[in-house]
Protein backbone atom coordinates (compact mmCIF):
# COMPACT_ATOMS: atom_id res chain seq x y z
CA UNK A 1 0.00 0.00 0.00
CA UNK A 2 2.78 2.45 0.91
CA UNK A 3 4.60 1.70 -2.36
CA UNK A 4 1.45 2.63 -4.34
CA UNK A 5 1.18 5.88 -2.38
CA UNK A 6 4.81 6.72 -3.16
CA UNK A 7 4.22 6.10 -6.88
CA UNK A 8 1.03 8.18 -6.73
CA UNK A 9 2.91 11.06 -5.11
CA UNK A 10 5.63 10.80 -7.75
CA UNK A 11 3.05 10.78 -10.57
CA UNK A 12 1.49 13.96 -9.21
CA UNK A 13 4.85 15.69 -9.81
CA UNK A 14 5.43 14.31 -13.30
CA UNK A 15 4.11 17.45 -15.03
CA UNK A 16 5.58 20.17 -12.83
CA UNK A 17 8.89 18.48 -11.88
CA UNK A 18 9.63 15.61 -14.27
CA UNK A 19 13.19 15.30 -12.89
CA UNK A 20 11.87 14.72 -9.34
CA UNK A 21 9.32 12.22 -10.68
CA UNK A 22 12.10 10.28 -12.44
CA UNK A 23 14.28 10.35 -9.31
CA UNK A 24 11.43 8.94 -7.20
CA UNK A 25 10.66 6.16 -9.70
CA UNK A 26 14.23 5.19 -10.65
CA UNK A 27 15.71 5.85 -7.17
CA UNK A 28 18.89 7.32 -8.66
CA UNK A 29 20.07 10.38 -10.54
CA UNK A 30 20.49 10.51 -14.29
CA UNK A 31 16.89 10.31 -15.44
CA UNK A 32 14.13 12.72 -16.35
CA UNK A 33 10.64 12.30 -17.71
CA UNK A 34 8.32 13.74 -20.31
CA UNK A 35 4.72 14.01 -19.20
CA UNK A 36 2.27 12.88 -21.89
CA UNK A 37 -1.34 13.24 -20.78
CA UNK A 38 -1.98 10.28 -18.46
CA UNK A 39 1.46 8.75 -18.92
CA UNK A 40 5.05 9.76 -18.34
CA UNK A 41 7.98 8.64 -20.48
CA UNK A 42 11.21 8.07 -18.54
CA UNK A 43 14.41 9.10 -20.31
CA UNK A 44 18.04 8.47 -19.45
CA UNK A 45 20.29 11.54 -19.40
CA UNK A 46 23.89 11.60 -20.62
CA UNK A 47 26.39 12.39 -17.86
CA UNK A 48 28.54 15.45 -18.61
CA UNK A 49 31.41 16.87 -16.55
CA UNK A 50 30.66 20.37 -15.23
CA UNK A 51 32.63 22.93 -13.25
CA UNK A 52 31.23 25.06 -10.45
CA UNK A 53 31.27 28.69 -11.53
CA UNK A 54 31.35 31.90 -9.53
CA UNK A 55 28.12 33.86 -9.33
CA UNK A 56 27.44 37.38 -8.12
CA UNK A 57 24.20 36.39 -6.40
CA UNK A 58 22.61 33.27 -4.89
CA UNK A 59 20.45 30.61 -6.54
CA UNK A 60 18.52 27.50 -5.48
CA UNK A 61 20.39 25.66 -8.22
CA UNK A 62 24.18 25.20 -8.37
CA UNK A 63 25.83 27.61 -10.88
CA UNK A 64 28.01 25.59 -13.30
CA UNK A 65 29.67 25.62 -16.69
CA UNK A 66 29.13 22.50 -18.82
CA UNK A 67 30.79 22.11 -22.21
CA UNK A 68 31.33 25.89 -22.34
CA UNK A 69 27.68 26.70 -21.57
CA UNK A 70 26.77 28.53 -18.37
CA UNK A 71 23.81 27.13 -16.50
CA UNK A 72 22.72 25.46 -13.29
CA UNK A 73 22.33 21.98 -11.80
CA UNK A 74 18.93 21.35 -10.22
CA UNK A 75 18.88 20.28 -6.57
CA UNK A 76 18.82 16.53 -5.91
CA UNK A 77 18.71 15.42 -9.56
CA UNK A 78 21.70 17.38 -10.92
CA UNK A 79 19.87 17.93 -14.23
CA UNK A 80 21.38 20.83 -16.21
CA UNK A 81 19.15 23.84 -16.82
CA UNK A 82 19.92 27.23 -18.35
CA UNK A 83 17.78 29.18 -15.86
CA UNK A 84 18.35 29.42 -12.11
CA UNK A 85 15.96 30.50 -9.38
CA UNK A 86 17.22 33.58 -7.54
CA UNK A 87 17.23 33.41 -3.76
CA UNK A 88 18.32 35.74 -1.01
CA UNK A 89 21.96 35.30 -0.01
CA UNK A 90 22.15 34.37 3.68
CA UNK A 91 25.11 33.52 5.89
CA UNK A 92 22.70 31.98 8.41
CA UNK A 93 20.61 29.98 5.90
CA UNK A 94 22.80 29.49 2.80
CA UNK A 95 21.96 27.34 -0.21
CA UNK A 96 23.73 23.99 0.34
CA UNK A 97 24.69 21.64 -2.47
CA UNK A 98 25.80 17.98 -2.43
CA UNK A 99 28.75 17.38 -4.76
CA UNK A 100 29.58 13.65 -4.62
CA UNK A 101 28.92 13.55 -0.85
CA UNK A 102 30.92 16.74 -0.20
CA UNK A 103 28.64 19.57 0.90
CA UNK A 104 29.24 23.18 -0.01
CA UNK A 105 27.39 26.42 0.67
CA UNK A 106 27.37 29.35 -1.74
CA UNK A 107 26.65 32.78 -0.40
CA UNK A 108 27.69 33.52 -3.20
CA UNK A 109 31.25 32.47 -2.21
CA UNK A 110 31.93 28.72 -1.91
CA UNK A 111 32.38 27.32 1.62
CA UNK A 112 32.69 23.69 2.78
CA UNK A 113 29.97 22.70 5.28
CA UNK A 114 29.15 19.64 7.37
CA UNK A 115 27.01 16.91 5.85
CA UNK A 116 23.39 17.50 6.94
CA UNK A 117 21.63 14.89 9.05
CA UNK A 118 19.42 12.37 7.26
CA UNK A 119 15.72 12.36 8.15
CA UNK A 120 14.62 8.83 9.06
CA UNK A 121 11.06 7.61 8.41
CA UNK A 122 8.83 7.37 11.50
CA UNK A 123 11.44 9.14 13.62
CA UNK A 124 11.22 12.67 15.01
CA UNK A 125 14.51 14.41 14.19
CA UNK A 126 16.72 15.75 16.97
CA UNK A 127 17.59 19.38 16.38
CA UNK A 128 21.17 20.42 16.97
CA UNK A 129 21.70 24.11 16.54
CA UNK A 130 23.88 27.03 17.45
CA UNK A 131 22.23 30.02 19.05
CA UNK A 132 22.30 32.96 16.69
CA UNK A 133 21.77 36.05 18.82
CA UNK A 134 21.40 38.40 15.85
CA UNK A 135 18.12 36.73 14.84
CA UNK A 136 16.38 38.11 17.93
CA UNK A 137 17.34 41.63 16.96
CA UNK A 138 16.47 41.37 13.28
CA UNK A 139 12.73 40.72 13.56
CA UNK A 140 12.66 36.90 13.43
CA UNK A 141 11.15 35.32 16.57
PDB file of C-alpha atoms in Angstrom:
ATOM      1  CA  UNK A   1       0.000   0.000   0.000  1.00  0.00           C
ATOM      2  CA  UNK A   2       2.779   2.446   0.906  1.00  0.00           C
ATOM      3  CA  UNK A   3       4.601   1.700  -2.363  1.00  0.00           C
ATOM      4  CA  UNK A   4       1.454   2.627  -4.337  1.00  0.00           C
ATOM      5  CA  UNK A   5       1.176   5.882  -2.380  1.00  0.00           C
ATOM      6  CA  UNK A   6       4.813   6.723  -3.164  1.00  0.00           C
ATOM      7  CA  UNK A   7       4.223   6.095  -6.877  1.00  0.00           C
ATOM      8  CA  UNK A   8       1.030   8.182  -6.735  1.00  0.00           C
ATOM      9  CA  UNK A   9       2.911  11.057  -5.110  1.00  0.00           C
ATOM     10  CA  UNK A  10       5.633  10.802  -7.755  1.00  0.00           C
ATOM     11  CA  UNK A  11       3.050  10.780 -10.571  1.00  0.00           C
ATOM     12  CA  UNK A  12       1.492  13.960  -9.206  1.00  0.00           C
ATOM     13  CA  UNK A  13       4.848  15.687  -9.806  1.00  0.00           C
ATOM     14  CA  UNK A  14       5.426  14.309 -13.302  1.00  0.00           C
ATOM     15  CA  UNK A  15       4.105  17.447 -15.030  1.00  0.00           C
ATOM     16  CA  UNK A  16       5.584  20.167 -12.835  1.00  0.00           C
ATOM     17  CA  UNK A  17       8.891  18.482 -11.882  1.00  0.00           C
ATOM     18  CA  UNK A  18       9.635  15.605 -14.272  1.00  0.00           C
ATOM     19  CA  UNK A  19      13.188  15.295 -12.891  1.00  0.00           C
ATOM     20  CA  UNK A  20      11.869  14.719  -9.337  1.00  0.00           C
ATOM     21  CA  UNK A  21       9.318  12.217 -10.682  1.00  0.00           C
ATOM     22  CA  UNK A  22      12.096  10.275 -12.440  1.00  0.00           C
ATOM     23  CA  UNK A  23      14.282  10.353  -9.305  1.00  0.00           C
ATOM     24  CA  UNK A  24      11.426   8.938  -7.198  1.00  0.00           C
ATOM     25  CA  UNK A  25      10.661   6.165  -9.695  1.00  0.00           C
ATOM     26  CA  UNK A  26      14.234   5.195 -10.650  1.00  0.00           C
ATOM     27  CA  UNK A  27      15.712   5.854  -7.173  1.00  0.00           C
ATOM     28  CA  UNK A  28      18.885   7.321  -8.656  1.00  0.00           C
ATOM     29  CA  UNK A  29      20.068  10.377 -10.539  1.00  0.00           C
ATOM     30  CA  UNK A  30      20.495  10.510 -14.285  1.00  0.00           C
ATOM     31  CA  UNK A  31      16.894  10.308 -15.436  1.00  0.00           C
ATOM     32  CA  UNK A  32      14.133  12.722 -16.347  1.00  0.00           C
ATOM     33  CA  UNK A  33      10.637  12.304 -17.713  1.00  0.00           C
ATOM     34  CA  UNK A  34       8.319  13.736 -20.311  1.00  0.00           C
ATOM     35  CA  UNK A  35       4.717  14.013 -19.202  1.00  0.00           C
ATOM     36  CA  UNK A  36       2.270  12.880 -21.889  1.00  0.00           C
ATOM     37  CA  UNK A  37      -1.338  13.236 -20.781  1.00  0.00           C
ATOM     38  CA  UNK A  38      -1.981  10.277 -18.459  1.00  0.00           C
ATOM     39  CA  UNK A  39       1.461   8.753 -18.917  1.00  0.00           C
ATOM     40  CA  UNK A  40       5.054   9.761 -18.338  1.00  0.00           C
ATOM     41  CA  UNK A  41       7.985   8.637 -20.479  1.00  0.00           C
ATOM     42  CA  UNK A  42      11.215   8.075 -18.542  1.00  0.00           C
ATOM     43  CA  UNK A  43      14.410   9.096 -20.315  1.00  0.00           C
ATOM     44  CA  UNK A  44      18.044   8.467 -19.451  1.00  0.00           C
ATOM     45  CA  UNK A  45      20.290  11.543 -19.401  1.00  0.00           C
ATOM     46  CA  UNK A  46      23.890  11.603 -20.623  1.00  0.00           C
ATOM     47  CA  UNK A  47      26.387  12.387 -17.862  1.00  0.00           C
ATOM     48  CA  UNK A  48      28.538  15.448 -18.605  1.00  0.00           C
ATOM     49  CA  UNK A  49      31.412  16.872 -16.547  1.00  0.00           C
ATOM     50  CA  UNK A  50      30.656  20.370 -15.230  1.00  0.00           C
ATOM     51  CA  UNK A  51      32.633  22.925 -13.253  1.00  0.00           C
ATOM     52  CA  UNK A  52      31.231  25.062 -10.448  1.00  0.00           C
ATOM     53  CA  UNK A  53      31.267  28.691 -11.526  1.00  0.00           C
ATOM     54  CA  UNK A  54      31.345  31.896  -9.533  1.00  0.00           C
ATOM     55  CA  UNK A  55      28.117  33.863  -9.335  1.00  0.00           C
ATOM     56  CA  UNK A  56      27.442  37.384  -8.118  1.00  0.00           C
ATOM     57  CA  UNK A  57      24.197  36.394  -6.397  1.00  0.00           C
ATOM     58  CA  UNK A  58      22.606  33.275  -4.886  1.00  0.00           C
ATOM     59  CA  UNK A  59      20.454  30.614  -6.537  1.00  0.00           C
ATOM     60  CA  UNK A  60      18.517  27.502  -5.475  1.00  0.00           C
ATOM     61  CA  UNK A  61      20.390  25.658  -8.225  1.00  0.00           C
ATOM     62  CA  UNK A  62      24.179  25.205  -8.369  1.00  0.00           C
ATOM     63  CA  UNK A  63      25.826  27.606 -10.876  1.00  0.00           C
ATOM     64  CA  UNK A  64      28.009  25.594 -13.297  1.00  0.00           C
ATOM     65  CA  UNK A  65      29.674  25.624 -16.687  1.00  0.00           C
ATOM     66  CA  UNK A  66      29.134  22.498 -18.816  1.00  0.00           C
ATOM     67  CA  UNK A  67      30.785  22.112 -22.212  1.00  0.00           C
ATOM     68  CA  UNK A  68      31.330  25.886 -22.344  1.00  0.00           C
ATOM     69  CA  UNK A  69      27.683  26.699 -21.569  1.00  0.00           C
ATOM     70  CA  UNK A  70      26.769  28.530 -18.375  1.00  0.00           C
ATOM     71  CA  UNK A  71      23.808  27.129 -16.496  1.00  0.00           C
ATOM     72  CA  UNK A  72      22.721  25.457 -13.289  1.00  0.00           C
ATOM     73  CA  UNK A  73      22.328  21.975 -11.800  1.00  0.00           C
ATOM     74  CA  UNK A  74      18.934  21.350 -10.222  1.00  0.00           C
ATOM     75  CA  UNK A  75      18.882  20.283  -6.568  1.00  0.00           C
ATOM     76  CA  UNK A  76      18.823  16.525  -5.911  1.00  0.00           C
ATOM     77  CA  UNK A  77      18.708  15.424  -9.558  1.00  0.00           C
ATOM     78  CA  UNK A  78      21.700  17.384 -10.918  1.00  0.00           C
ATOM     79  CA  UNK A  79      19.869  17.925 -14.228  1.00  0.00           C
ATOM     80  CA  UNK A  80      21.377  20.834 -16.212  1.00  0.00           C
ATOM     81  CA  UNK A  81      19.149  23.836 -16.821  1.00  0.00           C
ATOM     82  CA  UNK A  82      19.915  27.227 -18.350  1.00  0.00           C
ATOM     83  CA  UNK A  83      17.785  29.183 -15.863  1.00  0.00           C
ATOM     84  CA  UNK A  84      18.350  29.420 -12.109  1.00  0.00           C
ATOM     85  CA  UNK A  85      15.962  30.504  -9.380  1.00  0.00           C
ATOM     86  CA  UNK A  86      17.218  33.583  -7.541  1.00  0.00           C
ATOM     87  CA  UNK A  87      17.226  33.409  -3.758  1.00  0.00           C
ATOM     88  CA  UNK A  88      18.318  35.741  -1.015  1.00  0.00           C
ATOM     89  CA  UNK A  89      21.957  35.298  -0.014  1.00  0.00           C
ATOM     90  CA  UNK A  90      22.154  34.374   3.675  1.00  0.00           C
ATOM     91  CA  UNK A  91      25.107  33.520   5.885  1.00  0.00           C
ATOM     92  CA  UNK A  92      22.702  31.979   8.410  1.00  0.00           C
ATOM     93  CA  UNK A  93      20.613  29.976   5.903  1.00  0.00           C
ATOM     94  CA  UNK A  94      22.796  29.486   2.803  1.00  0.00           C
ATOM     95  CA  UNK A  95      21.965  27.343  -0.212  1.00  0.00           C
ATOM     96  CA  UNK A  96      23.730  23.994   0.344  1.00  0.00           C
ATOM     97  CA  UNK A  97      24.695  21.637  -2.467  1.00  0.00           C
ATOM     98  CA  UNK A  98      25.797  17.977  -2.434  1.00  0.00           C
ATOM     99  CA  UNK A  99      28.751  17.380  -4.755  1.00  0.00           C
ATOM    100  CA  UNK A 100      29.577  13.653  -4.620  1.00  0.00           C
ATOM    101  CA  UNK A 101      28.924  13.549  -0.845  1.00  0.00           C
ATOM    102  CA  UNK A 102      30.922  16.742  -0.203  1.00  0.00           C
ATOM    103  CA  UNK A 103      28.641  19.567   0.903  1.00  0.00           C
ATOM    104  CA  UNK A 104      29.244  23.184  -0.013  1.00  0.00           C
ATOM    105  CA  UNK A 105      27.393  26.416   0.669  1.00  0.00           C
ATOM    106  CA  UNK A 106      27.366  29.347  -1.739  1.00  0.00           C
ATOM    107  CA  UNK A 107      26.655  32.784  -0.402  1.00  0.00           C
ATOM    108  CA  UNK A 108      27.688  33.521  -3.200  1.00  0.00           C
ATOM    109  CA  UNK A 109      31.253  32.472  -2.208  1.00  0.00           C
ATOM    110  CA  UNK A 110      31.926  28.722  -1.906  1.00  0.00           C
ATOM    111  CA  UNK A 111      32.383  27.318   1.619  1.00  0.00           C
ATOM    112  CA  UNK A 112      32.688  23.690   2.778  1.00  0.00           C
ATOM    113  CA  UNK A 113      29.970  22.705   5.280  1.00  0.00           C
ATOM    114  CA  UNK A 114      29.153  19.639   7.366  1.00  0.00           C
ATOM    115  CA  UNK A 115      27.011  16.915   5.855  1.00  0.00           C
ATOM    116  CA  UNK A 116      23.392  17.503   6.941  1.00  0.00           C
ATOM    117  CA  UNK A 117      21.628  14.892   9.049  1.00  0.00           C
ATOM    118  CA  UNK A 118      19.416  12.374   7.263  1.00  0.00           C
ATOM    119  CA  UNK A 119      15.721  12.363   8.145  1.00  0.00           C
ATOM    120  CA  UNK A 120      14.618   8.834   9.061  1.00  0.00           C
ATOM    121  CA  UNK A 121      11.056   7.608   8.411  1.00  0.00           C
ATOM    122  CA  UNK A 122       8.833   7.374  11.503  1.00  0.00           C
ATOM    123  CA  UNK A 123      11.439   9.144  13.620  1.00  0.00           C
ATOM    124  CA  UNK A 124      11.215  12.669  15.014  1.00  0.00           C
ATOM    125  CA  UNK A 125      14.506  14.410  14.194  1.00  0.00           C
ATOM    126  CA  UNK A 126      16.721  15.751  16.966  1.00  0.00           C
ATOM    127  CA  UNK A 127      17.589  19.377  16.375  1.00  0.00           C
ATOM    128  CA  UNK A 128      21.174  20.417  16.967  1.00  0.00           C
ATOM    129  CA  UNK A 129      21.704  24.106  16.544  1.00  0.00           C
ATOM    130  CA  UNK A 130      23.883  27.026  17.446  1.00  0.00           C
ATOM    131  CA  UNK A 131      22.233  30.017  19.052  1.00  0.00           C
ATOM    132  CA  UNK A 132      22.304  32.964  16.689  1.00  0.00           C
ATOM    133  CA  UNK A 133      21.769  36.052  18.817  1.00  0.00           C
ATOM    134  CA  UNK A 134      21.405  38.397  15.848  1.00  0.00           C
ATOM    135  CA  UNK A 135      18.121  36.726  14.843  1.00  0.00           C
ATOM    136  CA  UNK A 136      16.379  38.107  17.934  1.00  0.00           C
ATOM    137  CA  UNK A 137      17.338  41.627  16.959  1.00  0.00           C
ATOM    138  CA  UNK A 138      16.466  41.366  13.283  1.00  0.00           C
ATOM    139  CA  UNK A 139      12.731  40.718  13.562  1.00  0.00           C
ATOM    140  CA  UNK A 140      12.659  36.896  13.428  1.00  0.00           C
ATOM    141  CA  UNK A 141      11.148  35.316  16.571  1.00  0.00           C
TER     142      UNK A 141
END
